[in-house]
mmCIF file of C-alpha atoms in Angstrom:
data_model
loop_
_atom_site.group_PDB
_atom_site.id
_atom_site.type_symbol
_atom_site.label_atom_id
_atom_site.label_comp_id
_atom_site.label_asym_id
_atom_site.label_seq_id
_atom_site.Cartn_x
_atom_site.Cartn_y
_atom_site.Cartn_z
ATOM 1 C CA MET I 762 111.135 95.436 63.841
ATOM 2 C CA LEU I 763 109.549 97.628 66.825
ATOM 3 C CA SER I 764 112.065 98.969 69.452
ATOM 4 C CA ALA I 765 111.812 101.336 71.967
ATOM 5 C CA THR I 766 114.389 102.860 74.886
ATOM 6 C CA ILE I 767 112.429 104.128 77.611
ATOM 7 C CA ALA I 768 113.458 106.196 80.581
ATOM 8 C CA ALA I 769 110.902 107.258 83.035
ATOM 9 C CA HIS I 770 111.486 110.827 84.593
ATOM 10 C CA PRO I 771 110.870 110.858 88.328
ATOM 11 C CA ALA I 772 109.140 114.030 88.740
ATOM 12 C CA ALA I 773 106.470 113.126 86.326
ATOM 13 C CA ALA I 774 104.776 111.510 89.316
ATOM 14 C CA ILE I 775 104.240 114.679 91.341
ATOM 15 C CA THR I 776 103.760 117.251 88.700
ATOM 16 C CA LEU I 777 100.223 115.447 87.764
ATOM 17 C CA ARG I 778 98.897 117.171 90.674
ATOM 18 C CA GLN I 779 100.284 120.710 89.564
ATOM 19 C CA ARG I 780 98.975 120.339 86.014
ATOM 20 C CA HIS I 781 95.371 119.165 86.398
ATOM 21 C CA SER I 782 92.481 119.973 88.811
ATOM 22 C CA LEU I 783 90.479 117.360 90.529
ATOM 23 C CA ARG I 784 87.304 117.802 88.433
ATOM 24 C CA HIS I 785 86.330 114.592 86.648
ATOM 25 C CA ARG I 786 87.911 113.800 83.312
ATOM 26 C CA GLN I 787 87.929 110.830 80.790
ATOM 27 C CA PRO I 788 91.461 109.354 80.951
ATOM 28 C CA LEU I 789 93.131 108.710 77.752
ATOM 29 C CA ARG I 790 94.291 105.118 79.023
ATOM 30 C CA VAL I 791 95.883 105.476 82.364
ATOM 31 C CA PRO I 792 93.411 103.799 84.983
ATOM 32 C CA ILE I 793 92.126 106.315 87.163
ATOM 33 C CA GLY I 794 89.731 105.804 90.159
ATOM 34 C CA ALA I 795 87.651 109.214 90.678
ATOM 35 C CA ALA I 796 85.549 110.188 93.796
ATOM 36 C CA ALA I 797 84.020 113.282 94.782
ATOM 37 C CA PRO I 798 86.869 115.937 95.699
ATOM 38 C CA ARG I 799 87.541 116.360 99.399
ATOM 39 C CA ARG I 800 89.318 119.815 98.928
ATOM 40 C CA ARG I 801 87.513 122.846 98.582
ATOM 41 C CA MET I 802 90.507 124.770 97.309
ATOM 42 C CA ALA I 803 90.804 122.476 94.437
ATOM 43 C CA THR I 804 87.206 122.949 93.178
ATOM 44 C CA ALA I 805 87.205 126.539 93.900
ATOM 45 C CA ARG I 806 89.888 127.721 92.102
ATOM 46 C CA PRO I 807 88.680 127.629 88.739
ATOM 47 C CA LEU I 808 85.695 129.810 89.901
ATOM 48 C CA VAL I 809 88.107 132.470 91.207
ATOM 49 C CA VAL I 810 90.338 132.267 88.175
ATOM 50 C CA LYS I 811 86.985 132.794 85.870
ATOM 51 C CA ALA I 812 85.699 135.827 88.237
ATOM 52 C CA VAL I 813 89.138 137.439 87.781
ATOM 53 C CA ALA I 814 89.446 136.879 84.110
ATOM 54 C CA SER I 815 86.050 138.424 83.604
ATOM 55 C CA GLN I 816 87.128 141.514 84.939
ATOM 56 C CA GLY I 817 90.055 141.955 82.452
ATOM 57 C CA VAL I 818 92.693 141.083 84.823
ATOM 58 C CA PRO I 819 95.249 138.385 83.608
ATOM 59 C CA ALA I 820 94.095 135.169 85.580
ATOM 60 C CA VAL I 821 97.277 133.711 87.444
ATOM 61 C CA PRO I 822 96.655 130.117 88.924
ATOM 62 C CA PRO I 823 98.010 130.176 92.543
ATOM 63 C CA LYS I 824 101.011 128.354 93.128
ATOM 64 C CA LEU I 825 100.041 124.780 94.501
ATOM 65 C CA SER I 826 102.209 123.518 97.200
ATOM 66 C CA PHE I 827 100.554 120.304 99.143
ATOM 67 C CA PRO I 828 101.814 117.875 101.280
ATOM 68 C CA ILE I 829 103.630 114.850 99.784
ATOM 69 C CA LEU I 830 104.402 111.187 101.693
ATOM 70 C CA VAL I 831 106.885 109.257 99.395
ATOM 71 C CA ASN I 832 106.696 105.388 100.386
ATOM 72 C CA SER I 833 109.452 104.427 100.272
ATOM 73 C CA CYS I 834 112.333 107.050 100.149
ATOM 74 C CA THR I 835 114.874 104.755 100.634
ATOM 75 C CA GLY I 836 114.831 103.179 97.099
ATOM 76 C CA LYS I 837 116.389 104.733 94.049
ATOM 77 C CA MET I 838 113.027 106.025 92.408
ATOM 78 C CA GLY I 839 111.432 106.969 95.876
ATOM 79 C CA LYS I 840 114.387 109.074 96.643
ATOM 80 C CA ALA I 841 114.493 110.659 93.120
ATOM 81 C CA VAL I 842 110.653 111.747 93.430
ATOM 82 C CA ALA I 843 111.174 113.359 97.156
ATOM 83 C CA GLU I 844 114.295 115.192 95.652
ATOM 84 C CA ALA I 845 111.815 116.146 92.855
ATOM 85 C CA ALA I 846 108.955 117.029 95.065
ATOM 86 C CA VAL I 847 111.320 119.359 97.258
ATOM 87 C CA SER I 848 112.833 120.851 94.126
ATOM 88 C CA ALA I 849 109.066 121.730 92.818
ATOM 89 C CA GLY I 850 108.190 123.337 95.977
ATOM 90 C CA LEU I 851 105.956 120.741 97.472
ATOM 91 C CA GLN I 852 105.877 120.047 101.190
ATOM 92 C CA LEU I 853 107.849 116.768 101.703
ATOM 93 C CA VAL I 854 106.270 114.720 104.810
ATOM 94 C CA PRO I 855 109.293 113.894 106.856
ATOM 95 C CA VAL I 856 108.287 110.218 107.324
ATOM 96 C CA SER I 857 108.610 107.259 104.914
ATOM 97 C CA PHE I 858 108.291 103.328 105.394
ATOM 98 C CA SER I 859 110.932 100.997 104.452
ATOM 99 C CA ALA I 860 111.761 97.240 105.453
ATOM 100 C CA MET I 861 115.470 98.542 104.595
ATOM 101 C CA GLU I 862 117.628 99.282 107.542
ATOM 102 C CA VAL I 863 118.702 102.873 107.919
ATOM 103 C CA PRO I 864 121.198 103.931 110.525
ATOM 104 C CA GLY I 865 119.150 105.711 113.361
ATOM 105 C CA GLY I 866 115.962 105.153 111.425
ATOM 106 C CA ARG I 867 116.558 108.629 109.755
ATOM 107 C CA LEU I 868 117.302 109.523 106.043
ATOM 108 C CA GLU I 869 118.306 113.173 104.972
ATOM 109 C CA ILE I 870 116.916 114.152 101.623
ATOM 110 C CA CYS I 871 117.465 117.582 100.344
ATOM 111 C CA ASP I 872 118.779 118.960 104.016
ATOM 112 C CA ARG I 873 115.511 117.341 105.310
ATOM 113 C CA GLU I 874 115.412 114.569 107.800
ATOM 114 C CA ILE I 875 113.235 111.639 107.096
ATOM 115 C CA GLN I 876 111.979 109.416 109.942
ATOM 116 C CA ILE I 877 111.805 105.980 108.504
ATOM 117 C CA HIS I 878 109.322 103.538 110.011
ATOM 118 C CA ASP I 879 109.015 100.029 109.410
ATOM 119 C CA PRO I 880 105.924 98.847 106.882
ATOM 120 C CA SER I 881 104.378 96.927 109.709
ATOM 121 C CA GLU I 882 103.697 100.282 111.502
ATOM 122 C CA SER I 883 101.901 102.260 108.586
ATOM 123 C CA GLU I 884 98.592 101.407 109.733
ATOM 124 C CA LYS I 885 99.381 102.993 113.051
ATOM 125 C CA VAL I 886 101.401 105.915 111.924
ATOM 126 C CA LEU I 887 99.374 107.130 108.801
ATOM 127 C CA PRO I 888 96.324 108.252 110.673
ATOM 128 C CA SER I 889 98.268 110.763 112.755
ATOM 129 C CA ILE I 890 100.056 112.062 109.659
ATOM 130 C CA ILE I 891 96.700 112.494 107.776
ATOM 131 C CA GLU I 892 95.454 114.532 110.911
ATOM 132 C CA GLU I 893 98.700 116.775 110.572
ATOM 133 C CA TYR I 894 98.444 116.839 106.695
ATOM 134 C CA PRO I 895 95.020 116.582 105.601
ATOM 135 C CA ASP I 896 95.617 117.397 101.916
ATOM 136 C CA LEU I 897 98.396 114.655 101.826
ATOM 137 C CA ILE I 898 99.149 112.611 98.756
ATOM 138 C CA VAL I 899 101.178 109.573 98.640
ATOM 139 C CA VAL I 900 103.362 108.308 96.032
ATOM 140 C CA ASP I 901 104.158 104.584 96.118
ATOM 141 C CA TYR I 902 107.675 103.279 95.102
ATOM 142 C CA THR I 903 107.990 100.337 97.313
ATOM 143 C CA VAL I 904 108.027 96.526 95.954
ATOM 144 C CA PRO I 905 105.614 94.332 94.093
ATOM 145 C CA ASP I 906 104.673 92.246 96.957
ATOM 146 C CA ALA I 907 103.544 95.236 98.916
ATOM 147 C CA VAL I 908 101.419 96.745 96.293
ATOM 148 C CA ASN I 909 97.825 95.281 96.843
ATOM 149 C CA ALA I 910 98.164 95.958 100.944
ATOM 150 C CA ASN I 911 99.465 99.444 100.557
ATOM 151 C CA ALA I 912 96.563 100.372 98.205
ATOM 152 C CA GLU I 913 94.200 98.671 100.442
ATOM 153 C CA LEU I 914 95.345 100.726 103.430
ATOM 154 C CA TYR I 915 95.530 104.052 101.362
ATOM 155 C CA CYS I 916 91.890 103.547 100.417
ATOM 156 C CA LYS I 917 90.651 102.484 103.637
ATOM 157 C CA LEU I 918 92.280 105.862 104.990
ATOM 158 C CA GLY I 919 90.821 107.934 101.946
ATOM 159 C CA LEU I 920 94.063 108.775 100.813
ATOM 160 C CA PRO I 921 94.459 109.648 97.071
ATOM 161 C CA PHE I 922 97.803 108.083 95.801
ATOM 162 C CA VAL I 923 100.143 107.311 92.814
ATOM 163 C CA MET I 924 100.976 103.961 92.343
ATOM 164 C CA GLY I 925 104.473 103.996 90.656
ATOM 165 C CA THR I 926 105.417 100.639 91.982
ATOM 166 C CA THR I 927 104.956 97.697 89.337
ATOM 167 C CA GLY I 928 103.682 94.142 90.058
ATOM 168 C CA GLY I 929 100.970 92.874 92.446
ATOM 169 C CA ASN I 930 97.583 91.980 91.225
ATOM 170 C CA ARG I 931 96.668 94.729 89.058
ATOM 171 C CA GLN I 932 92.962 93.644 88.644
ATOM 172 C CA LEU I 933 92.604 93.663 92.385
ATOM 173 C CA LEU I 934 94.309 96.943 92.455
ATOM 174 C CA HIS I 935 91.989 98.616 90.085
ATOM 175 C CA LYS I 936 88.781 97.082 91.896
ATOM 176 C CA THR I 937 90.176 98.200 95.256
ATOM 177 C CA VAL I 938 90.177 101.938 93.972
ATOM 178 C CA GLN I 939 86.938 101.593 92.311
ATOM 179 C CA ASP I 940 85.315 100.173 95.375
ATOM 180 C CA ALA I 941 86.688 102.804 97.701
ATOM 181 C CA ASN I 942 86.201 105.611 95.274
ATOM 182 C CA VAL I 943 89.262 107.411 95.865
ATOM 183 C CA TYR I 944 91.648 109.291 93.572
ATOM 184 C CA ALA I 945 94.552 107.223 92.325
ATOM 185 C CA VAL I 946 96.622 107.280 89.307
ATOM 186 C CA ILE I 947 97.936 103.773 88.495
ATOM 187 C CA SER I 948 100.474 103.461 85.375
ATOM 188 C CA PRO I 949 103.315 100.937 84.684
ATOM 189 C CA GLN I 950 104.968 104.353 83.298
ATOM 190 C CA MET I 951 105.633 107.676 84.437
ATOM 191 C CA GLY I 952 107.302 109.252 81.672
ATOM 192 C CA LYS I 953 104.750 111.115 79.484
ATOM 193 C CA GLN I 954 106.394 110.056 76.096
ATOM 194 C CA VAL I 955 105.849 106.391 77.343
ATOM 195 C CA VAL I 956 102.595 106.726 78.628
ATOM 196 C CA ALA I 957 101.631 108.444 75.008
ATOM 197 C CA PHE I 958 103.232 105.460 73.134
ATOM 198 C CA LEU I 959 101.309 102.951 75.479
ATOM 199 C CA ALA I 960 98.271 104.869 74.769
ATOM 200 C CA ALA I 961 98.618 104.417 70.954
ATOM 201 C CA MET I 962 99.442 100.677 71.348
ATOM 202 C CA GLU I 963 96.115 100.375 73.299
ATOM 203 C CA ILE I 964 94.350 102.397 70.274
ATOM 204 C CA MET I 965 95.565 100.244 67.660
ATOM 205 C CA ALA I 966 94.778 97.046 69.660
ATOM 206 C CA GLU I 967 91.295 98.441 70.141
ATOM 207 C CA GLN I 968 90.669 99.358 66.560
ATOM 208 C CA PHE I 969 92.687 96.754 64.808
ATOM 209 C CA PRO I 970 92.456 93.640 66.690
ATOM 210 C CA GLY I 971 94.017 90.409 65.374
ATOM 211 C CA ALA I 972 96.051 92.561 62.882
ATOM 212 C CA PHE I 973 99.262 90.677 63.688
ATOM 213 C CA SER I 974 97.756 87.313 63.841
ATOM 214 C CA GLY I 975 100.508 84.597 63.497
ATOM 215 C CA TYR I 976 103.258 86.832 63.827
ATOM 216 C CA LYS I 977 106.101 85.924 66.317
ATOM 217 C CA LEU I 978 106.885 88.051 69.062
ATOM 218 C CA GLU I 979 110.456 88.315 70.862
ATOM 219 C CA VAL I 980 110.843 90.657 73.663
ATOM 220 C CA MET I 981 114.206 91.610 75.530
ATOM 221 C CA GLU I 982 114.116 94.236 78.464
ATOM 222 C CA SER I 983 117.371 95.334 80.087
ATOM 223 C CA HIS I 984 117.062 97.140 83.596
ATOM 224 C CA GLN I 985 119.210 97.887 86.246
ATOM 225 C CA ALA I 986 120.338 94.682 88.121
ATOM 226 C CA THR I 987 118.483 95.788 91.307
ATOM 227 C CA LYS I 988 115.094 95.478 89.423
ATOM 228 C CA LEU I 989 113.901 91.707 89.733
ATOM 229 C CA ASP I 990 110.604 91.695 88.088
ATOM 230 C CA VAL I 991 109.574 92.141 84.347
ATOM 231 C CA SER I 992 108.875 95.415 83.728
ATOM 232 C CA GLY I 993 105.231 96.835 83.917
ATOM 233 C CA THR I 994 105.587 98.609 80.789
ATOM 234 C CA ALA I 995 106.824 95.593 78.854
ATOM 235 C CA LYS I 996 103.677 93.862 80.367
ATOM 236 C CA ALA I 997 101.297 96.452 79.014
ATOM 237 C CA VAL I 998 102.932 96.678 75.683
ATOM 238 C CA ILE I 999 102.926 92.795 75.207
ATOM 239 C CA SER I 1000 99.104 92.768 76.346
ATOM 240 C CA CYS I 1001 98.340 95.162 73.606
ATOM 241 C CA PHE I 1002 100.131 92.841 71.121
ATOM 242 C CA GLN I 1003 98.261 89.908 72.436
ATOM 243 C CA LYS I 1004 95.012 91.970 71.774
ATOM 244 C CA LEU I 1005 96.689 92.459 68.276
ATOM 245 C CA GLY I 1006 96.715 88.176 67.676
ATOM 246 C CA VAL I 1007 100.305 87.558 68.750
ATOM 247 C CA SER I 1008 100.774 84.497 70.750
ATOM 248 C CA PHE I 1009 103.092 85.189 73.631
ATOM 249 C CA ASP I 1010 103.651 84.395 77.222
ATOM 250 C CA MET I 1011 105.065 86.556 79.877
ATOM 251 C CA ASP I 1012 107.463 83.670 80.793
ATOM 252 C CA GLU I 1013 109.085 84.288 77.263
ATOM 253 C CA VAL I 1014 110.520 87.913 78.052
ATOM 254 C CA LYS I 1015 114.166 87.677 78.114
ATOM 255 C CA LEU I 1016 115.664 89.563 81.035
ATOM 256 C CA VAL I 1017 118.867 91.084 80.691
ATOM 257 C CA ARG I 1018 120.409 92.361 84.373
ATOM 258 C CA ASP I 1019 124.038 91.441 83.835
ATOM 259 C CA PRO I 1020 126.279 94.564 83.186
ATOM 260 C CA GLU I 1021 128.544 92.733 80.598
ATOM 261 C CA GLU I 1022 125.896 91.964 78.735
ATOM 262 C CA GLN I 1023 124.130 94.961 79.006
ATOM 263 C CA VAL I 1024 126.813 97.019 77.681
ATOM 264 C CA LYS I 1025 128.218 94.584 74.669
ATOM 265 C CA VAL I 1026 124.799 93.289 73.676
ATOM 266 C CA VAL I 1027 122.403 95.808 74.378
ATOM 267 C CA GLY I 1028 124.432 98.989 73.918
ATOM 268 C CA VAL I 1029 123.642 100.554 77.283
ATOM 269 C CA PRO I 1030 126.043 103.158 77.960
ATOM 270 C CA GLU I 1031 128.076 102.523 81.055
ATOM 271 C CA GLU I 1032 127.420 105.543 83.030
ATOM 272 C CA HIS I 1033 123.723 104.315 82.944
ATOM 273 C CA LEU I 1034 123.928 100.664 84.172
ATOM 274 C CA ALA I 1035 122.673 101.698 87.584
ATOM 275 C CA GLY I 1036 119.632 103.176 86.142
ATOM 276 C CA HIS I 1037 118.012 102.402 82.819
ATOM 277 C CA ALA I 1038 115.525 100.899 80.828
ATOM 278 C CA PHE I 1039 116.002 99.464 77.206
ATOM 279 C CA HIS I 1040 112.981 97.329 75.719
ATOM 280 C CA MET I 1041 113.111 95.644 72.559
ATOM 281 C CA TYR I 1042 109.853 94.197 70.615
ATOM 282 C CA HIS I 1043 110.659 91.973 67.222
ATOM 283 C CA LEU I 1044 108.073 90.914 65.236
ATOM 284 C CA THR I 1045 108.585 88.303 62.282
ATOM 285 C CA SER I 1046 105.776 87.703 60.054
ATOM 286 C CA PRO I 1047 104.401 84.106 59.718
ATOM 287 C CA ASP I 1048 106.218 83.240 56.532
ATOM 288 C CA GLY I 1049 109.536 84.520 57.781
ATOM 289 C CA THR I 1050 110.058 87.319 55.518
#
């Protein structure tokens, strides 16, 4: 039996930009759409560091501080990312979009007042935001139904973005990014250990196709009650098992959302019922042994 307990760190999405320059790299397994860098600073920085290093002076990369717009910061993950961005010293743009009603249309995050617009206003509001914050990056934690429309808008405006929202038409999402030739990080998971696990699964599926032909797969995933859709991580793992020869339909995933069942059956600690991710993948051989 293979089982995994998964937790995503909200800061992972915003630390990507700090750790990696915008030069072209071969991604391991996370789909990335790439275009020519728009920012001089990002491309010039390695040259400056190299010049300093050649003079025998220790090279210290400059601290990056760029504007980040979290769409939407009214949800659990969006708010956590916004707080992590502020903690990391990034410039949190005081604007977000949400269909959720917020008193006075404003939300306070880390002593910063964020103006909340309705999603229908995004196409009208974003151009002015880009003008004020030319190096803007968007981190999307909205809802599955908004994934493709949001990505199309970001690409239309040439906005690099991180798509942390699961769901939507993923093939169309990748095509939209590739056709627009903009930077985007698209992953069902932002926890680096889980991303590494998914990469290992994809490598195994690519190198050993059909290795589990005839095996029966059972999948159970438990998340907080507010998560309505099947986990994007579970979908990615199941896709790998399918390539390995396992016959499985996404409708067969057992979703556990009842708190009592999560505690008694799954073993979720009560203090984490409001935010957790427990997955189990159980493989049984064709002869049942």
